[in-house]
Amino acid sequence: MMRGACAVAALALVAACAPTAAPPAAGTASAPVFARTPDGKPDLNGIWQALVPANYDLEPHEARPAPLDELGALGAEPPHLGVVEGGEIPYFAEARERQRRNYENRFELDPERKCFMPGVPRATYLPQPFQIFQSGDHVMIAYQFANAVRQIHMQDPGPAPTSFWMGWSVGRWEGDTLVVEVTKQKADTWLDRAGNFHSEELRVEERYTPMGPNHLLYEATLEDPKVFSRPWKISFPLYRRLEANVELLEFKCVPFSEEILYGHLRKGYRGREAE
Amino acid sequence: MKQPLLALCVAVAAPLGGASAHHSFASEFDANKPVSLQGTVTKVELINPHSWIHIEVTADDGTKAVWEVEGGTPNTLFRKGINESTLPVGTVVAVDGYRARDGSNRMSGRDITLADGRKVFLSGSAPR
Amino acid sequence: MRRGRAVMKTLVLPSVGVCCGALVSGLGHAQAPPEVFDPAYSPPRLPSGKPDLQGLWSNALVTPLERPADLADKAFLTEDEAREYQAKRVEALNRDSRPDDPEADILLAYNDFWWDSGTQGVRTLRTSLIVDPPDGRIPELTETAKARLAATPRPSADGPETQGLSTRCIYYATAGPPMLPGSYNNHYQIVQTDDHVLIVNEMVHETRIVPLDGRPFPPETIRQWRGSSRGHWEGDTLVIETRNRRADTPLRGSSENMRLTERFTRVADDVLLYEFTVDDAQAFTRPWTVEITSLRVEDGLMYEYACHEGNKSMYGILGGARAAEREAAQWE
């Protein structure tokens, strides 16, 4: 009918003018356009980066001062409405208490400060780019921060022999979405700088869905029966880095962290005790 | 005629990359402080650059102390089918090695054996 | 009881495998390279038509980098000799034997099941991984390089920065570039896309991202431990050029002007021929070339090697040095 056709045409116009809108269902006239690999899957190859300042705090937050007064506005944290669907992370009461304690001591405790690998999903929204390499069943993601990298096993790799900082990732396609199940992450990683945390029981389901040639919709559902009273979800776009010749450079931050980790054991050290 | 190569003897050499391990154990452990202990496993950390096996040792007077025994990279073990459940907590092990230079309850695991003398990770499902 | 077991006295020597024993001379005549790979072999190909080098490879080889002095003229082993040599080398590398000398004993660190130096020599049957110069040894250093080496302070336990890069979990020669066999975790994984090659080394989750699109190198002022790499195909060989490494990652005395050229050619389903040439006129009196046969790992995975995150040894090394200083101070 005419009305239906107009509605579809209107949708197409809206989609063209608002590229950051959530992608309509595949198969409609306004489905996003993006490249595909020879095996018909969306081509996710490239350098991507999140723009949301979720690494400061996943939950809604006002602007905050820097953890160190001397940094002034240099280390101050920008505000954000948050990326958690529903607003707050559904902690158990005791877990929320622990998150608050983490927050109060975040400068000392944050593993990012020590240049420890960030785990998933934090690696996705660190303010540094990452690169997806996708070639049939060979899928890996390289992160600029600390040279972190993980393999997405597209064929069953069997159980993980132990837990890992970047977890154990098993991937599959659901239509045009790459779904990655991440388990066996060490409990030592944080979800952001605000002390949001998890246990070794954490399971993350990531979804990467093209929104267009230069945008991916990233969704992650987190489940941890020891810490959260129910699963909860974050989502935001990932933006393709479009500068000519952009590449990941070396951010091997170990030297930046050696003073805070080992300084108290230096020859001739005279000062406060180790953290 | 086959030329015997018998005299191509080889000494143990540090590998080509120049590092025989993550670091030289001589800088961490003291050759003058050999240690032999027996205890029960309380924790197994299959981490890099070195694994750590924690054992609880009971002295003659009943006091208990936990020692951390340093091993190698677990990645080699993973490829042999070993995982974090292979060495269960409570297993009795004997450790022969050298004490840490810093005086802590840490030691190198020069030999880690089960009660029957078999080397720890070469038992059970692990291939020899 | 440790001392009751059969003990093989072993010497732990620095990186070159030096021979102790009777000289074995080759047959005395020039040796042609044995035909070990099928010249008609054609590798599996990607949809783009390029050879498929993807998957997991291992550089665990018992062949030394430099030819042992006793074998000065002998560039190749026969297959029988290689089997014998490999068996002896594997036995010699076994860490289960306990030397009487505690200092030597400590250096062997822990039991053999932790290690993976490999059980095979290089598939080309060479007596060294270095194939050029013909004597199989690293060329002599220039006077500049010798002076720089002499002036370089030895690693010390004064602080973390005076330790080696591997002890700090920053850089391992196993991954380089160039890649070299090590005592364990000799694995690397390759992923190929139309315009990039990714090489991930297990040690220390080193990721080398190599663009193939002809883009220029970054400015020379950007120095990285892994340098900067650019790749292209020459027929069925992937060629990677690397330059602009940091000054603190020398390869056997190399300078920061080192140009490294690596070549990857799949010569059999299970063999990736990995060659590299070091071109560094400031450090070496001539270029030198290495050939390694990386072996495919079909039933195995590469695992995360999170080094810095678990580096308890650094505390032990620094703490031990400080304890020794305190003890020495008591006697003053």
XYZ file of C-alpha atoms in Angstrom:
735
model
C 0.000 0.000 0.000
C 1.062 3.521 -0.592
C 1.217 4.361 3.072
C 3.536 1.415 3.759
C 5.838 2.423 0.917
C 5.993 6.013 2.188
C 6.808 4.749 5.644
C 9.626 2.641 4.286
C 10.954 5.515 2.201
C 10.798 7.775 5.243
C 12.737 5.236 7.268
C 15.382 5.112 4.548
C 15.707 8.915 4.675
C 16.008 8.860 8.444
C 18.611 6.133 8.314
C 20.662 8.084 5.802
C 20.577 11.250 7.907
C 21.091 9.688 11.319
C 23.920 7.169 10.894
C 24.290 6.656 14.629
C 20.780 5.304 15.024
C 20.461 1.638 15.966
C 20.512 -0.507 12.837
C 17.120 -1.558 11.499
C 16.533 -5.252 10.996
C 18.415 -6.774 8.112
C 16.431 -7.179 4.958
C 14.513 -3.901 5.181
C 15.093 -1.182 2.633
C 17.166 0.815 5.133
C 19.576 -1.941 6.285
C 23.089 -0.549 6.812
C 25.608 -0.904 4.010
C 29.000 -2.341 4.815
C 31.698 -4.491 3.283
C 31.673 -8.263 3.497
C 34.465 -10.827 3.475
C 34.547 -13.491 0.733
C 32.697 -15.909 3.030
C 29.760 -13.497 3.224
C 30.318 -12.269 6.761
C 30.502 -8.587 7.693
C 34.061 -7.370 7.315
C 35.052 -6.096 10.751
C 38.692 -5.604 9.815
C 40.111 -2.240 10.777
C 41.051 0.073 13.577
C 38.226 0.963 15.940
C 37.812 3.101 19.014
C 35.060 4.003 21.446
C 34.242 7.632 22.107
C 32.215 7.175 25.285
C 34.308 7.973 28.403
C 33.178 4.699 29.923
C 36.662 3.865 31.178
C 36.239 6.519 33.858
C 32.966 5.050 35.090
C 30.366 2.834 33.439
C 27.598 4.342 35.542
C 26.242 7.892 35.148
C 28.656 10.404 36.606
C 29.293 14.130 36.901
C 32.678 15.657 36.170
C 35.201 14.710 38.822
C 38.525 16.151 39.979
C 41.752 14.318 39.243
C 42.821 11.619 41.726
C 45.863 13.777 42.457
C 45.366 17.449 43.335
C 48.563 18.448 41.536
C 47.111 17.382 38.215
C 44.513 20.117 38.411
C 42.216 19.950 35.423
C 44.728 17.765 33.564
C 43.547 14.582 35.220
C 39.946 15.626 35.799
C 37.278 13.256 34.554
C 34.555 14.286 32.085
C 30.871 13.674 32.864
C 28.726 11.104 31.119
C 25.203 9.751 31.229
C 26.668 6.243 31.560
C 26.574 3.194 29.307
C 24.702 0.796 31.613
C 21.182 0.020 30.393
C 18.908 0.835 33.279
C 21.447 3.237 34.731
C 22.990 1.354 37.635
C 24.941 -1.861 37.874
C 22.765 -4.322 39.825
C 25.222 -5.223 42.599
C 24.357 -7.302 45.618
C 24.474 -5.051 48.684
C 27.840 -6.350 49.929
C 29.301 -6.070 46.422
C 28.174 -2.459 46.151
C 29.964 -1.790 49.436
C 33.100 -3.281 47.976
C 32.734 -1.150 44.856
C 32.527 1.934 47.050
C 35.674 0.915 48.916
C 37.358 0.299 45.572
C 36.349 3.775 44.476
C 37.734 5.398 47.608
C 41.060 3.660 47.025
C 40.959 3.612 43.242
C 44.248 5.370 42.766
C 46.126 2.639 44.631
C 44.066 -0.288 43.415
C 43.263 0.327 39.737
C 45.100 -2.312 37.687
C 45.176 0.069 34.706
C 47.603 2.290 36.613
C 49.940 -0.685 36.990
C 49.828 -1.385 33.249
C 48.012 -4.660 33.771
C 46.002 -5.964 30.844
C 42.450 -4.618 31.065
C 40.289 -7.672 30.395
C 36.967 -7.639 28.569
C 34.923 -5.472 28.127
C 37.205 -2.720 29.497
C 39.705 -3.195 26.666
C 36.984 -2.109 24.250
C 36.395 1.306 25.807
C 39.887 2.309 26.916
C 40.729 5.626 25.251
C 43.114 3.886 22.845
C 42.440 2.204 19.505
C 42.280 -1.515 18.804
C 42.444 -3.455 15.581
C 40.259 -6.371 14.525
C 41.829 -9.005 12.294
C 39.242 -11.242 10.719
C 40.098 -13.889 8.171
C 37.608 -16.749 8.080
C 38.090 -18.688 11.296
C 41.164 -16.684 12.207
C 39.979 -13.794 14.344
C 42.157 -11.795 16.704
C 41.856 -8.401 18.318
C 44.996 -6.375 19.086
C 44.720 -3.507 21.567
C 47.176 -0.622 21.649
C 47.083 -0.471 25.457
C 49.840 -2.629 26.919
C 50.042 -4.593 23.690
C 47.076 -6.636 24.902
C 45.753 -9.135 22.389
C 43.231 -11.937 22.328
C 42.245 -14.716 20.028
C 38.566 -15.217 19.298
C 38.287 -18.975 18.843
C 35.763 -19.550 16.066
C 36.046 -23.306 16.549
C 35.605 -24.949 19.904
C 38.963 -24.660 21.708
C 37.904 -26.843 24.623
C 37.946 -25.627 28.208
C 40.415 -23.014 29.350
C 43.231 -24.554 31.420
C 43.158 -21.643 33.831
C 41.949 -18.058 33.995
C 43.605 -15.303 31.958
C 43.781 -11.527 32.081
C 42.079 -11.239 28.704
C 39.837 -14.217 29.364
C 38.973 -17.095 27.049
C 36.977 -16.012 23.995
C 34.791 -18.223 21.839
C 33.049 -16.623 18.885
C 30.263 -17.400 16.428
C 28.146 -15.514 13.892
C 24.474 -14.832 14.408
C 23.397 -13.293 11.147
C 25.499 -10.166 10.790
C 26.548 -10.080 14.433
C 29.788 -11.473 15.768
C 28.926 -12.923 19.156
C 31.801 -13.592 21.556
C 31.455 -15.444 24.857
C 34.208 -14.532 27.274
C 34.819 -16.613 30.392
C 37.741 -17.417 32.712
C 38.856 -13.874 33.311
C 41.046 -13.236 36.299
C 39.186 -11.512 39.092
C 41.993 -8.950 39.250
C 40.713 -6.837 36.375
C 38.385 -3.916 36.922
C 35.588 -2.795 34.639
C 36.586 0.886 34.817
C 38.493 3.429 36.963
C 35.616 3.764 39.404
C 36.248 0.420 41.045
C 33.506 -1.510 39.312
C 34.630 -5.106 39.555
C 33.765 -8.762 39.045
C 34.677 -12.231 40.285
C 36.206 -15.195 38.503
C 32.637 -16.286 37.661
C 32.138 -13.396 35.231
C 30.707 -14.282 31.833
C 30.588 -11.633 29.147
C 28.619 -11.921 25.927
C 29.839 -9.370 23.398
C 28.055 -8.507 20.182
C 29.663 -6.622 17.306
C 27.129 -5.510 14.673
C 27.880 -3.192 11.737
C 25.833 0.009 11.751
C 27.317 1.209 8.485
C 30.684 1.182 6.780
C 32.446 3.009 9.641
C 30.472 2.176 12.764
C 29.924 -0.919 14.812
C 27.356 -1.319 17.532
C 29.056 -2.852 20.544
C 26.953 -4.565 23.162
C 28.162 -6.506 26.162
C 26.045 -8.419 28.654
C 27.741 -9.184 31.962
C 26.701 -11.987 34.259
C 28.321 -12.854 37.579
C 26.218 -14.679 40.187
C 28.699 -13.796 42.932
C 28.574 -10.053 42.381
C 25.475 -9.008 40.418
C 21.869 -9.869 41.230
C 21.052 -10.241 37.524
C 22.758 -9.873 34.131
C 23.170 -6.328 32.891
C 24.175 -4.730 29.642
C 26.247 -1.907 28.215
C 26.149 -0.640 24.632
C 27.700 2.133 22.549
C 29.028 2.681 19.029
C 32.563 1.948 17.939
C 34.022 4.353 15.424
C 36.421 3.443 12.650
C 39.641 5.446 12.804
C 39.695 7.102 9.397
C 42.918 9.118 9.376
C 45.187 8.261 6.456
C 47.821 5.686 7.426
C 46.479 5.366 10.966
C 48.123 2.468 12.780
C 48.426 1.089 16.270
C 51.691 2.184 17.838
C 53.537 0.688 20.765
C 52.050 1.515 24.178
C 54.201 -0.743 26.290
C 53.478 0.922 29.601
C 55.531 -1.334 31.856
C 58.271 1.303 32.304
C 55.616 3.833 33.363
C 54.551 1.560 36.200
C 57.867 0.309 37.542
C 58.372 3.129 39.997
C 55.040 2.592 41.697
C 55.451 -1.183 41.785
C 59.135 -1.614 42.601
C 60.364 1.818 43.657
C 60.527 0.824 47.301
C 63.081 -1.865 46.413
C 65.423 0.454 44.563
C 68.973 0.800 45.792
C 69.202 3.716 48.194
C 65.433 4.054 48.585
C 64.437 6.199 51.516
C 60.746 6.738 51.661
C 57.310 5.469 52.303
C 56.551 1.773 52.279
C 55.322 -0.113 49.238
C 51.725 0.272 48.208
C 80.798 -43.813 4.169
C 78.972 -42.468 7.122
C 81.075 -40.080 9.147
C 80.396 -40.630 12.797
C 79.333 -37.500 14.483
C 79.870 -38.884 17.955
C 82.349 -36.282 18.877
C 79.902 -33.528 18.132
C 79.287 -33.309 21.773
C 77.181 -30.557 23.090
C 77.218 -28.691 26.296
C 74.077 -27.315 27.779
C 73.829 -23.892 26.352
C 71.573 -21.021 27.087
C 69.091 -20.696 24.260
C 69.658 -18.522 21.287
C 67.642 -15.613 22.501
C 70.180 -15.083 25.226
C 67.885 -15.822 28.152
C 67.644 -19.296 29.614
C 64.598 -18.306 31.583
C 62.610 -15.188 32.227
C 65.557 -14.226 34.373
C 68.613 -15.876 35.774
C 67.663 -17.809 38.864
C 71.049 -17.069 40.366
C 69.965 -13.499 40.977
C 66.891 -14.587 42.902
C 68.025 -17.718 44.739
C 71.045 -18.467 46.885
C 73.314 -21.389 46.040
C 74.410 -21.457 49.668
C 70.887 -22.037 50.931
C 69.629 -25.356 49.601
C 66.203 -26.274 50.945
C 64.342 -29.570 51.036
C 60.758 -29.497 52.216
C 57.697 -31.656 52.296
C 54.201 -30.287 52.616
C 50.697 -30.156 51.240
C 49.648 -28.068 48.282
C 47.445 -25.130 49.265
C 47.397 -23.223 45.995
C 48.648 -23.568 42.430
C 49.195 -20.393 40.435
C 49.599 -21.305 36.791
C 50.775 -17.839 35.800
C 53.572 -16.256 33.849
C 56.413 -15.603 33.805
C 56.665 -18.293 36.512
C 54.222 -20.667 38.095
C 54.023 -20.739 41.864
C 53.055 -23.757 43.916
C 52.169 -22.905 47.500
C 52.795 -25.612 50.051
C 52.063 -25.702 53.756
C 54.892 -27.182 55.747
C 54.402 -28.406 59.295
C 57.464 -28.223 61.535
C 58.231 -30.826 64.192
C 56.736 -28.585 66.844
C 53.489 -28.320 64.904
C 53.906 -24.784 63.608
C 52.851 -24.312 60.028
C 54.421 -22.143 57.393
C 53.507 -21.565 53.772
C 56.255 -21.702 51.179
C 56.001 -20.543 47.577
C 57.832 -22.697 45.078
C 58.795 -21.145 41.764
C 58.397 -23.194 38.598
C 58.409 -22.434 34.899
C 55.925 -21.161 32.379
C 52.612 -23.042 32.548
C 52.013 -22.619 28.805
C 54.229 -25.631 28.099
C 52.101 -27.629 30.541
C 48.822 -26.486 29.003
C 49.927 -27.929 25.697
C 50.494 -31.241 27.459
C 46.949 -31.266 28.790
C 47.718 -29.989 32.254
C 45.361 -27.458 33.834
C 44.593 -25.791 37.153
C 42.951 -28.979 38.470
C 45.818 -31.325 37.724
C 47.609 -30.830 41.041
C 44.840 -30.827 43.635
C 44.983 -28.867 46.863
C 45.995 -31.235 49.636
C 48.460 -33.273 47.570
C 51.609 -34.108 49.451
C 54.728 -33.000 47.604
C 58.419 -32.856 48.281
C 60.432 -29.920 47.048
C 64.136 -29.668 46.576
C 65.601 -26.312 45.667
C 67.223 -23.126 46.853
C 65.956 -20.391 49.115
C 65.227 -16.869 47.918
C 67.975 -14.380 48.535
C 65.588 -11.922 50.138
C 64.961 -14.286 53.023
C 61.259 -14.781 52.288
C 59.551 -18.170 52.280
C 60.145 -18.576 48.590
C 62.279 -21.138 46.868
C 63.160 -22.415 43.461
C 61.469 -25.694 42.612
C 64.535 -27.492 41.364
C 62.765 -30.794 41.859
C 59.096 -31.111 42.757
C 57.995 -34.675 43.390
C 55.007 -36.573 44.644
C 55.158 -38.900 47.627
C 56.088 -41.822 45.355
C 58.979 -39.940 43.794
C 57.385 -39.165 40.428
C 57.895 -35.648 39.198
C 54.796 -33.623 39.877
C 53.366 -32.842 36.468
C 54.509 -36.040 34.842
C 51.892 -38.039 36.705
C 48.308 -38.818 35.875
C 47.166 -37.709 32.455
C 50.330 -35.825 31.555
C 52.472 -37.568 28.953
C 56.040 -38.367 29.953
C 68.252 -38.219 47.383
C 69.625 -35.807 44.906
C 73.276 -36.777 45.110
C 72.461 -40.461 44.772
C 71.114 -40.067 41.262
C 73.312 -40.361 38.243
C 74.704 -36.944 37.721
C 75.872 -35.576 34.429
C 78.167 -32.696 34.864
C 76.859 -29.997 32.694
C 78.259 -26.656 31.924
C 75.942 -23.804 31.344
C 77.496 -21.642 28.730
C 76.435 -18.454 27.096
C 74.500 -18.624 23.923
C 76.871 -20.403 21.560
C 76.904 -24.186 21.690
C 80.619 -24.862 22.000
C 82.031 -28.283 21.442
C 84.255 -30.097 23.799
C 85.699 -33.150 22.247
C 87.400 -34.590 19.285
C 87.303 -32.728 16.077
C 85.071 -34.142 13.435
C 85.923 -32.859 10.073
C 83.527 -32.967 7.231
C 84.378 -34.999 4.250
C 86.448 -32.055 3.134
C 84.581 -31.252 -0.045
C 82.052 -28.508 -0.634
C 78.529 -29.378 0.368
C 75.529 -28.563 -1.729
C 72.295 -27.831 0.078
C 70.269 -31.011 0.282
C 66.924 -30.965 -1.497
C 64.687 -31.277 1.512
C 61.639 -29.467 0.213
C 59.579 -30.350 -2.815
C 60.298 -27.671 -5.433
C 56.884 -28.354 -6.962
C 55.034 -27.678 -3.712
C 52.239 -25.146 -4.012
C 50.803 -23.777 -0.771
C 47.112 -23.477 0.031
C 45.852 -20.069 -1.030
C 43.552 -17.427 0.336
C 40.627 -16.116 -1.730
C 42.962 -13.280 -2.741
C 45.310 -15.808 -4.345
C 48.085 -15.161 -1.851
C 49.672 -18.120 -0.032
C 47.942 -19.000 3.220
C 50.483 -18.745 6.016
C 47.876 -18.596 8.746
C 47.845 -20.682 11.858
C 50.139 -21.611 14.679
C 53.870 -22.145 14.132
C 56.727 -23.087 16.435
C 60.387 -22.127 16.308
C 61.504 -24.766 18.796
C 64.741 -25.958 17.217
C 67.852 -27.452 18.757
C 70.168 -26.155 16.031
C 72.423 -23.409 17.378
C 72.441 -19.954 15.866
C 76.155 -20.094 15.114
C 78.054 -23.073 13.813
C 80.138 -24.735 16.505
C 83.822 -24.004 16.068
C 84.735 -27.649 15.449
C 82.484 -27.802 12.417
C 84.087 -24.878 10.644
C 83.721 -26.299 7.129
C 80.684 -28.468 7.604
C 77.586 -26.574 6.634
C 75.211 -29.528 6.416
C 74.539 -32.740 8.251
C 73.376 -35.911 6.584
C 70.018 -37.212 7.740
C 71.729 -39.823 9.912
C 74.043 -37.257 11.429
C 71.129 -34.948 12.078
C 69.216 -37.652 13.952
C 72.248 -38.385 16.079
C 72.960 -34.730 16.719
C 69.367 -34.022 17.650
C 69.263 -36.889 20.108
C 72.444 -35.757 21.790
C 71.320 -32.170 21.909
C 67.983 -33.084 23.451
C 69.797 -35.143 26.057
C 72.221 -32.343 26.793
C 69.413 -29.837 27.192
C 67.554 -32.040 29.672
C 67.194 -30.183 32.910
C 66.374 -33.217 35.024
C 70.008 -33.990 35.659
C 71.445 -32.323 38.737
C 75.015 -31.038 38.633
C 77.034 -31.230 41.844
C 77.840 -27.557 41.707
C 74.932 -25.655 43.313
C 75.550 -22.585 41.191
C 75.203 -24.633 38.020
C 72.234 -26.426 39.555
C 70.397 -23.177 40.234
C 70.920 -22.035 36.663
C 69.051 -25.065 35.334
C 66.123 -23.610 37.265
C 63.546 -26.402 37.279
C 62.628 -29.771 35.794
C 62.591 -30.574 32.136
C 58.807 -30.812 31.792
C 58.576 -27.029 32.066
C 60.815 -26.454 29.041
C 60.295 -26.758 25.295
C 63.525 -26.291 23.427
C 62.262 -28.700 20.811
C 63.475 -32.068 19.656
C 64.342 -31.281 16.076
C 67.072 -29.512 14.269
C 66.427 -27.131 11.430
C 64.805 -28.995 8.549
C 67.415 -27.797 6.112
C 69.935 -30.007 7.955
C 72.308 -27.114 8.439
C 74.765 -27.064 11.316
C 73.791 -23.511 12.188
C 70.831 -21.240 11.686
C 73.140 -18.621 10.200
C 73.505 -19.401 6.501
C 75.480 -16.369 5.461
C 78.384 -15.667 5.994
C 79.350 -19.159 4.793
C 81.176 -19.938 8.024
C 77.826 -19.877 9.819
C 78.892 -17.260 12.357
C 77.899 -13.697 13.127
C 80.281 -11.337 11.307
C 82.768 -9.345 13.274
C 81.512 -6.174 14.866
C 82.762 -2.794 13.730
C 84.988 -0.798 16.042
C 82.042 1.492 16.757
C 79.908 -1.422 17.857
C 82.680 -2.921 19.953
C 83.174 0.365 21.735
C 79.468 0.743 22.366
C 79.224 -2.790 23.749
C 82.192 -2.203 26.021
C 80.573 0.958 27.321
C 77.198 -0.662 27.916
C 76.656 -1.293 31.617
C 75.870 -4.873 32.618
C 72.427 -5.558 34.015
C 72.310 -4.963 37.732
C 69.820 -5.182 40.526
C 70.002 -1.514 41.442
C 66.459 -1.018 40.253
C 63.992 -2.320 37.703
C 65.422 -0.206 34.869
C 68.871 -1.755 35.213
C 67.475 -5.242 34.673
C 67.236 -6.892 31.278
C 64.222 -6.202 29.085
C 63.012 -9.787 29.456
C 63.245 -9.663 33.238
C 61.122 -6.508 33.077
C 58.642 -8.271 30.778
C 59.069 -5.680 28.046
C 60.823 -7.499 25.205
C 62.012 -10.996 24.416
C 64.468 -12.020 21.728
C 62.205 -14.982 21.007
C 59.750 -12.573 19.418
C 62.168 -9.872 18.321
C 61.868 -9.043 15.540
C 63.669 -10.988 14.292
C 62.263 -14.187 15.793
C 64.753 -16.617 17.309
C 64.301 -20.007 18.961
C 64.153 -19.885 22.752
C 63.778 -22.366 25.554
C 59.989 -22.376 25.631
C 56.882 -20.805 24.138
C 58.429 -20.623 20.709
C 55.016 -20.158 19.200
C 53.657 -17.529 16.906
C 50.357 -17.093 15.156
C 49.723 -15.486 11.785
C 46.498 -13.900 10.569
C 46.313 -12.466 7.053
C 43.851 -9.944 5.725
C 43.895 -8.282 2.322
C 46.051 -5.404 3.476
C 47.647 -6.529 6.749
C 49.523 -9.387 8.284
C 49.341 -9.888 12.023
C 52.061 -11.898 13.738
C 51.438 -12.607 17.399
C 54.285 -14.138 19.376
C 53.513 -15.976 22.583
C 56.417 -14.143 24.234
C 55.222 -11.599 25.455
C 51.935 -11.395 23.616
C 53.956 -9.409 21.082
C 51.740 -8.175 18.280
C 53.382 -7.193 15.026
C 50.962 -5.493 12.727
C 52.379 -5.268 9.221
C 50.568 -3.153 6.626
C 50.875 -4.409 3.068
C 49.376 -1.349 1.398
C 52.629 0.417 0.567
C 52.208 3.170 3.135
C 55.386 4.936 4.268
C 57.204 4.143 7.484
C 56.419 6.367 10.462
C 58.808 9.269 11.137
C 62.256 8.147 12.286
C 61.703 9.873 15.594
C 59.189 7.184 16.508
C 61.193 4.314 17.951
C 59.598 1.130 19.166
C 61.033 -1.950 20.801
C 59.657 -3.937 17.895
C 60.617 -1.271 15.355
C 58.209 -0.454 12.543
C 57.410 -2.987 9.863
C 56.110 -2.770 6.312
C 55.361 -5.789 4.143
C 54.827 -6.803 0.540
C 54.675 -9.976 -1.499
C 57.391 -11.118 -3.867
C 55.752 -14.008 -5.675
C 54.827 -16.471 -2.961
C 57.158 -14.976 -0.371
C 56.001 -12.463 2.215
C 58.724 -9.883 2.707
C 58.754 -7.684 5.805
C 61.098 -4.730 6.233
C 61.696 -3.448 9.749
C 63.546 -0.391 10.883
C 63.614 2.249 13.621
C 64.004 -0.042 16.582
C 64.822 1.507 19.909
C 68.496 1.788 20.781
C 68.045 -0.511 23.786
C 67.035 -3.586 21.774
C 70.307 -4.555 20.110
C 70.565 -7.856 18.322
C 74.024 -9.227 19.118
C 75.438 -5.713 19.063
C 73.296 -4.123 16.353
C 72.794 -0.372 16.164
C 69.604 1.656 15.905
C 70.223 1.929 12.172
C 69.675 -1.783 11.699
C 67.552 -2.741 8.719
C 65.932 -6.122 9.051
C 64.418 -8.005 6.118
C 62.358 -11.088 6.887
C 60.997 -13.571 4.370
C 58.235 -16.086 4.953
C 57.698 -18.885 2.417
C 55.512 -21.899 2.988
C 57.624 -24.737 1.556
C 55.526 -27.639 2.831
C 52.185 -28.010 4.555
C 53.971 -28.227 7.871
C 56.977 -25.979 7.251
C 57.226 -22.221 7.025
C 60.676 -21.207 5.872
C 61.556 -18.085 7.872
C 64.648 -16.206 6.777
C 65.983 -12.892 7.919
C 68.881 -10.663 6.931
C 70.487 -8.141 9.251
C 71.876 -5.147 7.397
C 73.671 -2.798 9.771
C 76.906 -1.309 8.456
C 77.361 0.673 11.634
C 77.545 -2.484 13.742
C 78.527 -5.460 11.562
C 81.315 -5.670 9.048
C 78.890 -7.338 6.655
C 75.224 -8.388 6.541
C 74.230 -11.774 7.906
C 71.334 -14.091 7.153
C 69.508 -16.716 9.184
C 67.218 -19.538 8.036
C 64.720 -21.093 10.401
C 62.172 -23.741 9.569
C 59.068 -22.975 11.599
C 56.975 -26.074 12.141
C 53.220 -26.067 12.018
C 51.358 -26.859 15.227
C 48.122 -28.590 14.296
C 46.929 -29.823 17.678
C 47.825 -27.043 19.997
C 47.025 -23.524 21.010
C 48.971 -20.453 21.872
C 48.144 -19.229 25.351
C 48.277 -15.823 26.991
C 51.662 -14.979 28.420
C 50.827 -12.205 30.845
C 54.295 -11.465 32.139
C 54.285 -8.083 33.874
C 51.046 -8.940 35.657
C 52.641 -11.886 37.452
C 56.228 -10.741 37.740
C 56.911 -11.781 41.320
C 60.502 -12.490 40.388
C 61.264 -8.786 40.121
C 60.457 -8.410 43.807
C 62.653 -11.401 44.581
C 65.594 -10.101 42.568
C 65.508 -6.558 43.898
C 64.639 -7.644 47.405
C 67.462 -10.147 47.369
C 69.978 -7.537 46.304
C 68.810 -5.151 49.020
C 69.021 -7.926 51.628
C 72.574 -8.720 50.555
C 73.496 -5.034 50.876
C 72.019 -4.835 54.364
C 73.945 -7.923 55.368
C 77.178 -6.534 53.945
C 76.572 -3.242 55.744
C 76.412 -5.047 59.064
C 79.994 -6.084 58.658
C 81.293 -2.597 58.061
